[in-house]
XYZ file of C-alpha atoms in Angstrom:
565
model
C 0.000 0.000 0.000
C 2.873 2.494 0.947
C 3.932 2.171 -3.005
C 0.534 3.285 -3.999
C -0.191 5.892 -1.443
C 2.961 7.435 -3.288
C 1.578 6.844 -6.674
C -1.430 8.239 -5.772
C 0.543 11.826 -4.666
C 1.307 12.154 -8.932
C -2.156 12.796 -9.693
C -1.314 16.444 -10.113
C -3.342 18.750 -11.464
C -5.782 15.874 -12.298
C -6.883 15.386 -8.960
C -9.230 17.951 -9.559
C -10.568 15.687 -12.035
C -10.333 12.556 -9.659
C -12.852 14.355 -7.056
C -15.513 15.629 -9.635
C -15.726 11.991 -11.007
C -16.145 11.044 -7.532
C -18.990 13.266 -6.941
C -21.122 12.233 -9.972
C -20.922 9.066 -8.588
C -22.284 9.849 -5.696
C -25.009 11.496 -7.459
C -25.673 9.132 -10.232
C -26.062 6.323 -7.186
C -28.251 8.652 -5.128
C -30.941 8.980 -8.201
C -30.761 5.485 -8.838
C -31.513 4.254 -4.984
C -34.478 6.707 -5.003
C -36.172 4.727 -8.460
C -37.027 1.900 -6.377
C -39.000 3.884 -3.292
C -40.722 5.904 -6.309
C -41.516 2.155 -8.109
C -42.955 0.896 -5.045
C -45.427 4.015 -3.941
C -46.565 3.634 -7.773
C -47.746 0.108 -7.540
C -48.863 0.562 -3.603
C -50.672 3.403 -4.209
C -51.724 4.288 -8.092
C -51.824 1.025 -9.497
C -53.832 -0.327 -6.673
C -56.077 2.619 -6.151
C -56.650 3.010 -10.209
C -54.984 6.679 -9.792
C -53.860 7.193 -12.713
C -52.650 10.857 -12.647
C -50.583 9.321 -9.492
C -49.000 6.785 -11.664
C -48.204 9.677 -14.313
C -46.223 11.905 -11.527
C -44.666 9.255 -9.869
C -43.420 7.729 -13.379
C -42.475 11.174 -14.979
C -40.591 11.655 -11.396
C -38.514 7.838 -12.062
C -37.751 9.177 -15.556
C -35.997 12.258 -14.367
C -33.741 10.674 -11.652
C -32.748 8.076 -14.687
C -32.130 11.194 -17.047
C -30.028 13.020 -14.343
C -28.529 9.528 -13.474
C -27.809 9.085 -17.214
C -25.894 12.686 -17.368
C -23.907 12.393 -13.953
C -22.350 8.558 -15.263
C -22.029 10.202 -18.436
C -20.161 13.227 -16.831
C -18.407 10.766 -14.551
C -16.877 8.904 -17.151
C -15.505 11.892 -19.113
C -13.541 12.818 -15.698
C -12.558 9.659 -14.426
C -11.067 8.740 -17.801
C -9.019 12.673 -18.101
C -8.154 11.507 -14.358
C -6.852 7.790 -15.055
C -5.051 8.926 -18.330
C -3.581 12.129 -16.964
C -2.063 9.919 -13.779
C -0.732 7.108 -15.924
C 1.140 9.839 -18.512
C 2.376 11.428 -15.220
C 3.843 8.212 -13.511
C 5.450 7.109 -16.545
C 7.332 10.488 -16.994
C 8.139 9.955 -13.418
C 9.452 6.844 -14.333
C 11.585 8.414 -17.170
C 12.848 11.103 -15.362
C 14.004 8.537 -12.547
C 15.872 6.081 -15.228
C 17.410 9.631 -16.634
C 18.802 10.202 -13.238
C 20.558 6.760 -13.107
C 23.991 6.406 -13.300
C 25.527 3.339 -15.139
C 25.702 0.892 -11.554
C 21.855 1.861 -10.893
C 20.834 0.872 -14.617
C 22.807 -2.430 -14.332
C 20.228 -3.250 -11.458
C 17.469 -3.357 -14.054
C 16.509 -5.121 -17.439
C 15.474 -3.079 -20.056
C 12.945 -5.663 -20.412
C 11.302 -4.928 -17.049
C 11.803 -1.031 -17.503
C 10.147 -1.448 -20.649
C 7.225 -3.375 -18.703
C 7.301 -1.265 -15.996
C 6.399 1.742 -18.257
C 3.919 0.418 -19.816
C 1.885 -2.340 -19.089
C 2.284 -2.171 -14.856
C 0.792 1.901 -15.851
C -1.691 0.740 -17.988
C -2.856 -1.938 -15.270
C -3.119 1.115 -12.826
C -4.901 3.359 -15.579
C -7.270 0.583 -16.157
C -7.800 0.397 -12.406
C -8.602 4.155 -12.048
C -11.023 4.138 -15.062
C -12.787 1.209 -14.786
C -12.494 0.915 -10.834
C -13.255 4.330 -9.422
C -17.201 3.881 -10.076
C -17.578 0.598 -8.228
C -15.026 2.237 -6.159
C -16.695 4.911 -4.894
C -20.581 3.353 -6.011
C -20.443 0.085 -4.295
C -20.119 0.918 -0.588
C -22.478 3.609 -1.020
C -25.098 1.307 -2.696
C -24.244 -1.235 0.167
C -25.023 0.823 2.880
C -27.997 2.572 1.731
C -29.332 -0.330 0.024
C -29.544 -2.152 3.580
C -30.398 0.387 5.388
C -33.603 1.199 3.206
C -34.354 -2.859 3.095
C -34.486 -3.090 6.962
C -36.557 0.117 6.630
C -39.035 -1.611 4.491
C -39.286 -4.941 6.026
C -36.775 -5.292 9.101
C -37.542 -9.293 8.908
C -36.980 -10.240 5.227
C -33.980 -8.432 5.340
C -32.416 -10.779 7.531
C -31.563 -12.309 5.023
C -28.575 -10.277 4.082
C -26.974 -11.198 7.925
C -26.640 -14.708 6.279
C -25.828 -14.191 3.159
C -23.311 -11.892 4.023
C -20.572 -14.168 5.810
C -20.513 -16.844 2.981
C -20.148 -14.248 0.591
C -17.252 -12.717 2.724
C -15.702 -16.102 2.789
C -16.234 -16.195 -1.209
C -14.288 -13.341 -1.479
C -11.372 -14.277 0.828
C -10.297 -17.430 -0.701
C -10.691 -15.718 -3.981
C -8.429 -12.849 -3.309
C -6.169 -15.671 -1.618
C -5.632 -17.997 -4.253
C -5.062 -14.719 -7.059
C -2.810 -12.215 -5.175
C 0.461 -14.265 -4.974
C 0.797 -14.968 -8.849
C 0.583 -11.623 -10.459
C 4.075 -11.194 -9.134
C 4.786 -14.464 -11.089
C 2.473 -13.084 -14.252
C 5.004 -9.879 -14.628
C 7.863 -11.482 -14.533
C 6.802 -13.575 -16.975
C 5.436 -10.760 -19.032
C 9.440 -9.198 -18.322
C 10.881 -12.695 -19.706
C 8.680 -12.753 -22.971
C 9.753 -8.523 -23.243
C 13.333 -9.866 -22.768
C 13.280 -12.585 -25.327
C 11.949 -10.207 -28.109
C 13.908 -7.198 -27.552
C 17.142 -9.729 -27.813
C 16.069 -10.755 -30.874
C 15.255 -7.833 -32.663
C 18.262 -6.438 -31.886
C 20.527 -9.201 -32.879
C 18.524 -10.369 -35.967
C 21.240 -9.848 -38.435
C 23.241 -12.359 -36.345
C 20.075 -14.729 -36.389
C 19.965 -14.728 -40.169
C 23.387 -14.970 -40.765
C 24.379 -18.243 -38.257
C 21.086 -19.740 -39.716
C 19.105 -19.451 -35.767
C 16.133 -19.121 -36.365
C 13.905 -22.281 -35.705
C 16.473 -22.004 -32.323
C 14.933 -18.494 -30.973
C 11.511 -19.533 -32.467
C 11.811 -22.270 -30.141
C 13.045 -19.963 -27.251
C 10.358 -17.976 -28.207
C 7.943 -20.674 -28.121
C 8.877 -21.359 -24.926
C 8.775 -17.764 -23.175
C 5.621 -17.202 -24.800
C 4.014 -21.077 -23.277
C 5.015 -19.583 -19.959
C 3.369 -16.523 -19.455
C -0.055 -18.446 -21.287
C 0.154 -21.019 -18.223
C 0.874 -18.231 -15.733
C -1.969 -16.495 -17.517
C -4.099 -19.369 -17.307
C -3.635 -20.250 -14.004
C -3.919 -16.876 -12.553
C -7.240 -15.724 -14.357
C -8.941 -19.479 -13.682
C -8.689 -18.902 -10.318
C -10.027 -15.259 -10.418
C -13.354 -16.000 -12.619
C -14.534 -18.080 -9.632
C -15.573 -14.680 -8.046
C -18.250 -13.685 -10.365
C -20.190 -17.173 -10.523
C -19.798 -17.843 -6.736
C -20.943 -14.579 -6.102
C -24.215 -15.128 -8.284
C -24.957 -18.548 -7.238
C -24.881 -16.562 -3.868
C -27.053 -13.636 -4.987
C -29.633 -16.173 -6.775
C -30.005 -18.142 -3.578
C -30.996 -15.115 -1.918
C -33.920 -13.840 -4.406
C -35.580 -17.680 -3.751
C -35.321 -16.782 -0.411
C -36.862 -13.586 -0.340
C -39.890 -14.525 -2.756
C -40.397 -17.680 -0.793
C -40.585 -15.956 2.317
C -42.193 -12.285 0.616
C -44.651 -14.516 -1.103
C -45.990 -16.019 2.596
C -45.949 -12.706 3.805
C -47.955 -11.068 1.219
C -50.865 -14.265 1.333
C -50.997 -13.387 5.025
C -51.269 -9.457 4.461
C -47.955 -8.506 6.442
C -46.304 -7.497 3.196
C -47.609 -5.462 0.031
C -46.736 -6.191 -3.776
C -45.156 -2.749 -4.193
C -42.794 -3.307 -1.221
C -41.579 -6.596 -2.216
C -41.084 -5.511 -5.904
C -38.905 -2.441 -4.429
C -37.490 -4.708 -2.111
C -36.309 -6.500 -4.423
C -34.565 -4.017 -6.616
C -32.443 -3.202 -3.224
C -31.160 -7.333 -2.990
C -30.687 -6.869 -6.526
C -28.224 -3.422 -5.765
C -26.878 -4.648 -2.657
C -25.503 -7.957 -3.941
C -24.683 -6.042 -7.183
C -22.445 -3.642 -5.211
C -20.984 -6.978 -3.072
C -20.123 -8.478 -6.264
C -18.111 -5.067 -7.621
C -16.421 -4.871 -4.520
C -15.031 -8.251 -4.735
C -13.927 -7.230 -8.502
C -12.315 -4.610 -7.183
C -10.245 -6.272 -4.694
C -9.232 -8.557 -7.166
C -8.122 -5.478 -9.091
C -6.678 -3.794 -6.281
C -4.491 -6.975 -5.975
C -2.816 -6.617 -8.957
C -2.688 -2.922 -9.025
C -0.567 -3.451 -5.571
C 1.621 -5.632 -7.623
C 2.133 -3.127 -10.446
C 2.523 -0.309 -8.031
C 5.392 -2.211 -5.795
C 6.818 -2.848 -9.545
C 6.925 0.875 -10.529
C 7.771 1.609 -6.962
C 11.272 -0.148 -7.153
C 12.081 2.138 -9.941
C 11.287 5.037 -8.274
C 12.913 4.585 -5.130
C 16.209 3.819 -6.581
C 18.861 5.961 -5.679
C 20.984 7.369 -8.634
C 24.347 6.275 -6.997
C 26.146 9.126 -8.430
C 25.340 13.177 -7.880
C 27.141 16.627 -8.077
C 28.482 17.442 -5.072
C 28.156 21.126 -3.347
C 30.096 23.776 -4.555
C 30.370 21.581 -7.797
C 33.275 23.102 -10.168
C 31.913 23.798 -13.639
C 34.883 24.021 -15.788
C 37.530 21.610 -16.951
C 41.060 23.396 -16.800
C 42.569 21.580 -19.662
C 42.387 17.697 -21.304
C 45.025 16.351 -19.194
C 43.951 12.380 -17.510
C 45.585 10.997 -14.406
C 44.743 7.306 -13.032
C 46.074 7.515 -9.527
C 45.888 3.361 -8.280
C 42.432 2.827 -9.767
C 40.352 -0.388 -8.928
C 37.224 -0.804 -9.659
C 34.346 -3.962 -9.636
C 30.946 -3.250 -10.615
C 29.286 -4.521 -7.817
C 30.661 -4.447 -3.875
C 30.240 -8.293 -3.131
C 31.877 -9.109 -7.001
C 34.716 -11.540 -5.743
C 37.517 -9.730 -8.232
C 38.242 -6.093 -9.787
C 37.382 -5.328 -12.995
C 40.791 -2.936 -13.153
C 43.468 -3.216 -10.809
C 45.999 -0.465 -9.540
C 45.784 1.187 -12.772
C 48.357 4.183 -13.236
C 47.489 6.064 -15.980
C 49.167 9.838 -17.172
C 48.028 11.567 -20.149
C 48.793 14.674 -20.831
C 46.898 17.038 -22.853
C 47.624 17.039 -26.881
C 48.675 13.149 -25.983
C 47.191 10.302 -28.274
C 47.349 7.016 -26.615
C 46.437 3.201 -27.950
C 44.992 0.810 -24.666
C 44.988 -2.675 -25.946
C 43.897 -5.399 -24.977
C 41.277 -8.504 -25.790
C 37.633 -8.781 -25.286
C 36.380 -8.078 -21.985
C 39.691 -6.733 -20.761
C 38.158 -3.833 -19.497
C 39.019 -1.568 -21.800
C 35.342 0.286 -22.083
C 35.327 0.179 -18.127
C 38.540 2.535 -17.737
C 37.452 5.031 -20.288
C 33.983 5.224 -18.413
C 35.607 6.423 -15.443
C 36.379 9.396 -16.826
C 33.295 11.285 -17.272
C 32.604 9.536 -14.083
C 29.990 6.976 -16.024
C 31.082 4.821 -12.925
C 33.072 5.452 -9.896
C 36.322 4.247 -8.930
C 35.829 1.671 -6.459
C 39.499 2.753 -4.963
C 42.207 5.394 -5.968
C 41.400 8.655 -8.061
C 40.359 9.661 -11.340
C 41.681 13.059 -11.982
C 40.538 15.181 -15.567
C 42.580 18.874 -15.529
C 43.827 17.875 -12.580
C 40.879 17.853 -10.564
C 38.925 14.730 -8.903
C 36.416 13.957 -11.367
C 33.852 13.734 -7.671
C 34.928 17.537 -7.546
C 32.871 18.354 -10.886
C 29.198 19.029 -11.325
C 28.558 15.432 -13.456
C 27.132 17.692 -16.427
C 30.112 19.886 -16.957
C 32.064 17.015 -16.818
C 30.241 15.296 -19.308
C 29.956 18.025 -21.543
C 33.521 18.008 -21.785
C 34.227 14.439 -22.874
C 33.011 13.715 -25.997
C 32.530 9.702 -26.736
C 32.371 7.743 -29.583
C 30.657 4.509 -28.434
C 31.382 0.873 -29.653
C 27.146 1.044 -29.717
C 26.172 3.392 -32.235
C 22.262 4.524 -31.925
C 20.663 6.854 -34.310
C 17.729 8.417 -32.097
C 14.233 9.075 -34.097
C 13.967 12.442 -35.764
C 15.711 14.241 -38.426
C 19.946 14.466 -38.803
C 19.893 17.900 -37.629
C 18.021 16.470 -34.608
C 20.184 13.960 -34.257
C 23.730 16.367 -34.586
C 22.648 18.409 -31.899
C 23.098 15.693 -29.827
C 27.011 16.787 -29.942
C 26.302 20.388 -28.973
C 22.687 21.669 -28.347
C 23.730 25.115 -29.304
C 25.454 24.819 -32.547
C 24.025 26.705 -35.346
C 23.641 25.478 -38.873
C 27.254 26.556 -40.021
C 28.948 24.873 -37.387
C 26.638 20.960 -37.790
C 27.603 21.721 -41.511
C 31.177 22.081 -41.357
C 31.127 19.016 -38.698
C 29.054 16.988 -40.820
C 31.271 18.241 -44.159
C 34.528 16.766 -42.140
C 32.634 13.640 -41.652
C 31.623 12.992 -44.932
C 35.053 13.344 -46.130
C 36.176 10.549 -43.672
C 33.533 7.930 -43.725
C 33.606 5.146 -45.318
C 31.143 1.727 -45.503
C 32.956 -0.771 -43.007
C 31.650 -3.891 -41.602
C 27.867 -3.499 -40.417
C 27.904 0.350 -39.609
C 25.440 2.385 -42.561
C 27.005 5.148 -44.185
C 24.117 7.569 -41.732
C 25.052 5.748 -38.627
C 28.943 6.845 -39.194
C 28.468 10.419 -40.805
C 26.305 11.043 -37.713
C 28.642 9.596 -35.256
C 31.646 11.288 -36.664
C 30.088 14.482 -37.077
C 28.409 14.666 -33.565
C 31.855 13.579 -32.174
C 33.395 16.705 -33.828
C 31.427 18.924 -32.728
C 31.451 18.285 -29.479
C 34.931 18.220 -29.417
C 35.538 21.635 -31.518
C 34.277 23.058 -27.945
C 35.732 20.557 -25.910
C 38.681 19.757 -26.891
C 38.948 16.314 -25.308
C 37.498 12.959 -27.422
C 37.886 8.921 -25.994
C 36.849 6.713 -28.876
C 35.094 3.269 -27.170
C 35.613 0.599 -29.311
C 35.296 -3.172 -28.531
C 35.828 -4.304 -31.911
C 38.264 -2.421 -34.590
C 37.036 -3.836 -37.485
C 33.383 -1.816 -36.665
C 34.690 1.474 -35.080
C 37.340 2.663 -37.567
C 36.121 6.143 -37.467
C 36.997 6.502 -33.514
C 40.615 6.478 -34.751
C 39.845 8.971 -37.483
C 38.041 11.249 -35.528
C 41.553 12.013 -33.465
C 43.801 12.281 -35.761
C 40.996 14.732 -37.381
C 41.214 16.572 -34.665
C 43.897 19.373 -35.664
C 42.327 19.832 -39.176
C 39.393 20.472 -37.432
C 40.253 23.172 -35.629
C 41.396 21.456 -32.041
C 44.780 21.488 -31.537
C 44.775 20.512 -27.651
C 42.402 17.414 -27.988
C 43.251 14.515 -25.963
C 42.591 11.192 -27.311
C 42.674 7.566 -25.578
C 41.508 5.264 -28.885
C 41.118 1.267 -28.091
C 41.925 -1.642 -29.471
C 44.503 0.205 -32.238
C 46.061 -3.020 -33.869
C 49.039 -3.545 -36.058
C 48.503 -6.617 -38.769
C 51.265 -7.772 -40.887
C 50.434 -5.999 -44.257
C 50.405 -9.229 -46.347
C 46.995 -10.314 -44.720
C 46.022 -7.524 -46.701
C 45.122 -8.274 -50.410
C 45.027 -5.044 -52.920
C 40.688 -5.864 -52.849
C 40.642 -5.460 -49.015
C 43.011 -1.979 -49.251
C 40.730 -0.638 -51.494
C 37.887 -0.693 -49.777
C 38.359 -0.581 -46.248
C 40.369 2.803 -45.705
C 39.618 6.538 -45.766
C 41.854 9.139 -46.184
C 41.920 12.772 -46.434
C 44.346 15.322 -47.937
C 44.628 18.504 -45.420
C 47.460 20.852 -47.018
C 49.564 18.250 -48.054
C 49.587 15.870 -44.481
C 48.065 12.849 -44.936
C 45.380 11.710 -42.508
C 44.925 7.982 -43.236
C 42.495 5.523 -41.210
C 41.344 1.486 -41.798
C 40.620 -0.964 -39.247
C 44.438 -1.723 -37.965
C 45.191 1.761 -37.402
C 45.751 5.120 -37.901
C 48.541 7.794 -39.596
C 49.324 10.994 -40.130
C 52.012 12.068 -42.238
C 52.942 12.603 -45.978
C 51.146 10.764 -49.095
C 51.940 7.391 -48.449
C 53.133 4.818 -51.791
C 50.060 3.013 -53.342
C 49.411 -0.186 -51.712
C 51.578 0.414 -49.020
C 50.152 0.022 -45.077
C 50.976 3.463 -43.400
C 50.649 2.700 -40.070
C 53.013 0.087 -40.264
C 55.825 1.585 -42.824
């Protein structure tokens, strides 16, 4: 409940909304209990006195209250569903703006998969709730109470027959509830599994097609997707027991009450109007028992989504600004001062080790290394992505802790071993290097990455312009650029980028480039040469970049590998 309770403080300005919805329910259920006093005194009295001007008024009277019931559910519904909507589109940006705060160790405490769910089906289970659960809500206990009270006001003795019918319906209801609540925990993670299984393959379809697998994540698919049908199954069969319990319960009762009615009115201690009105109250009374046990069974699972979207907003980011935060970088210089780190406290070894790292600003340095060496990890430490679990990461000489995280940031520019091209259009998507650079300056970055680029391994010919070009122009203000990349053979143009850093207009960039390998030039045939290098001709220097590395200098002999001659 505490999870909720929270939930329930993002309402916002629709809580406005959330209150008038609540009222017309209150007055749609008010005009609808009167109908049945108004039915009876029609039958009592002008039916069985032959008044028919009586029977006129009292029917043009049971017409209103169903018009003005008619335009307060009508009304109710156009509030509850501005209230439900609004909420949901509020928690989810609360959501967003939580998983924006994250740093790197908070984000590898979650699955995309179950963010993704989190977002989006766990708010839509609470929307649904709202909408579809505020009338009974608010109705139901209402109807209950009145509906009773007027029934023992009618005929104190047949409505005894709600004191029995009450516990077994209680009981009903509490194995019910029971039985359901502990597997929609199960049912979401389930729903995160299937989520997880299909974002996996999407993304790594072109590695699907080309090892020929896939009848084998079909049949992990298949499998995923059995799962959540027999959590499905098993958690719904167990909650459509409510509604036909509940009616066998209600039915018994209406026997009951024209058994007993019906030997009242032979012995004149009960008229035909009263039993026909009470009977409209069972009717509404066992009505409103019957919604309240739906929504129990929907406030059980809206608990479960609620302590799901909960978790994500009571993380922690692990990593703020601290006070007095400095907002400038002094220069591009990068010390590691005994650096270990592990990603998480109880991990049983470091990920680095005592690292000892100088570079000075201007310097161009190679890290290599194998696969999962890592590589990515040290470079992440700089813009404070992660914190050093011991020692000190210093940037212009300065504790990276010491820096307000977006300055920092700002001032390292990365070009990741992941490249993502974000929706929108490529001006949209170079802005993403500066947010302030007019139109001359994305030209001339994009210009200087069109000159460079060229179709390597998977990467489109967009995905590197854009990547080059936002890189660039970052680093024109920057003047500091660590190129992330896992494998050289796909990130050719995080080499390229530095050395194009001088004819660019940067002549105190820093760069830190991975994985730069030297290959014996006669694994290179005259086929490969030709189409796996760029090169560009800035007065007369030579600025020449394929996969095994990069080199600056003058116009190199056809054919001939510059980085290694």
């Amino acid at each position: 409940m505490k999870d909720l309770r929270r939930l329930l403080t993002l309402f916002g300005e629709y809580r406005r909304d959330l209150f008038l919805a609540m009222g017309f329910v209150l007055i749609e259920t008010f005009f609808e209990l009167v109908i049945p006093v108004l039915m009876a005194d029609l039958i009592d009295v002008g039916v069985a006195g032959g008044d028919v001007h009586y029977i006129l008024v009292k029917g043009a009277q049971m017409g209103l209250c169903a018009v003005l019931a008619l335009i307060a559910g009508l009304l109710y519904a156009r509030f509850a569903a501005r209230a439900a909507y609004g909420w949901g589109a509020n928690v989810r940006l609360a959501q967003f703006e939580r998983v924006q705060a994250y740093a790197f160790g908070n984000l590898d405490r979650f699955e995309t998969s179950s963010l993704v769910t989190r977002m989006t089906t766990d708010v839509t289970v609470l929307q649904n709730a709202v909408n579809g659960g505020l009338r009974p809500l608010v109705r139901s206990p209402v109807m209950l109470c009145m509906g009773v009270g007027l029934s023992f006001m009618m005929n104190a003795r047949l409505a005894l027959v709600f004191v029995v019918c009450a516990p077994v319906l209680a009981c009903i209801l509490f194995f019910v509830v029971r039985s359901v609540a502990p597997r929609y925990p199960l049912l979401q993670r389930a729903v995160d599994k299937l989520n997880a299984v299909v974002q996996e393959d999407l993304t790594a379809i072109r590695a699907v097609k080309a090892f020929v697998r896939g009848e084998y994540e079909e049949e992990k698919f298949s499998s995923v997707n059995t799962s959540l049908m027999e959590t499905s199954r098993g958690t719904f069969r167990r909650a459509v027991l409510n509604l036909p319990s509940l009616q066998a319960a209600m039915y018994v009762s209406v026997v009951g009450i024209m058994w007993f009615g019906g030997g009242m009115i032979t012995r004149s201690e009960l008229l035909v109007g009263e039993l026909t009105g009470f009977l409209s109250y069972v009717l509404q009374v066992m009505n409103s028992i019957m919604m309240i046990s739906g929504i129990f069974l929907m406030l059980t699972r809206s608990l479960a989504s609620a302590r799901h979207i909960g978790e994500v907003l009571e993380e922690e980011p692990e990593l703020s600004s601290p006070p007095e935060a400095l907002t400038q970088v002094a220069d591009g210089r990068v010390d590691f001062e005994g650096v270990s780190f592990k990603y998480r406290a109880e991990a049983a070894e470091n990920a680095l080790s005592g690292v000892e790292l100088h570079i000075a600003a201007g310097e161009t340095v190679g890290i290599l290394g194998g696969t999962g060496s890592a590589k990515s990890t040290l470079v992440q430490l700089i813009p404070r992505l992660y914190d050093a679990t011991e020692g000190r990461v210093l940037v212009g000489g300065r504790d990276v802790r010491d820096y307000d995280l977006a300055a920092l940031r700002d001032a390292v520019a990365m070009v990741l071993q992941k490249n993502v091209l974000f929706s929108g259009t490529i001006r949209e998507n170079l802005l993403w290097g500066d947010a302030n650079a007019t139109d001359e300056e994305l030209a001339q970055a994009y210009d200087v990455a069109l000159e460079i680029v060229t179709p390597l391994a998977d990467l489109s010919r967009e995905e590197q312009l854009l990547g080059i070009a936002i890189a660039l122009r970052s680093m024109f203000d920057s003047g500091m650029l660590y190129s992330s990349s896992g494998e050289h053979y796909n990130d050719p143009y995080g080499y390229f980028v530095l050395g194009m850093a001088s004819c660019a207009g940067c002549t105190r960039a820093t760069g830190l480039c991975l994985n730069i390998l030297g290959i014996p030039y006669e694994h290179v045939n005259e086929n490969q040469w030709s189409h796996q290098w760029c090169r560009v001709d800035v007065d007369g220097t030579y600025w020449i970049c394929d996969a095994y590395g990069l080199y600056c200098g003058p116009e190199p002999a056809p054919y001939t590998h510059p980085y290694l001659a």
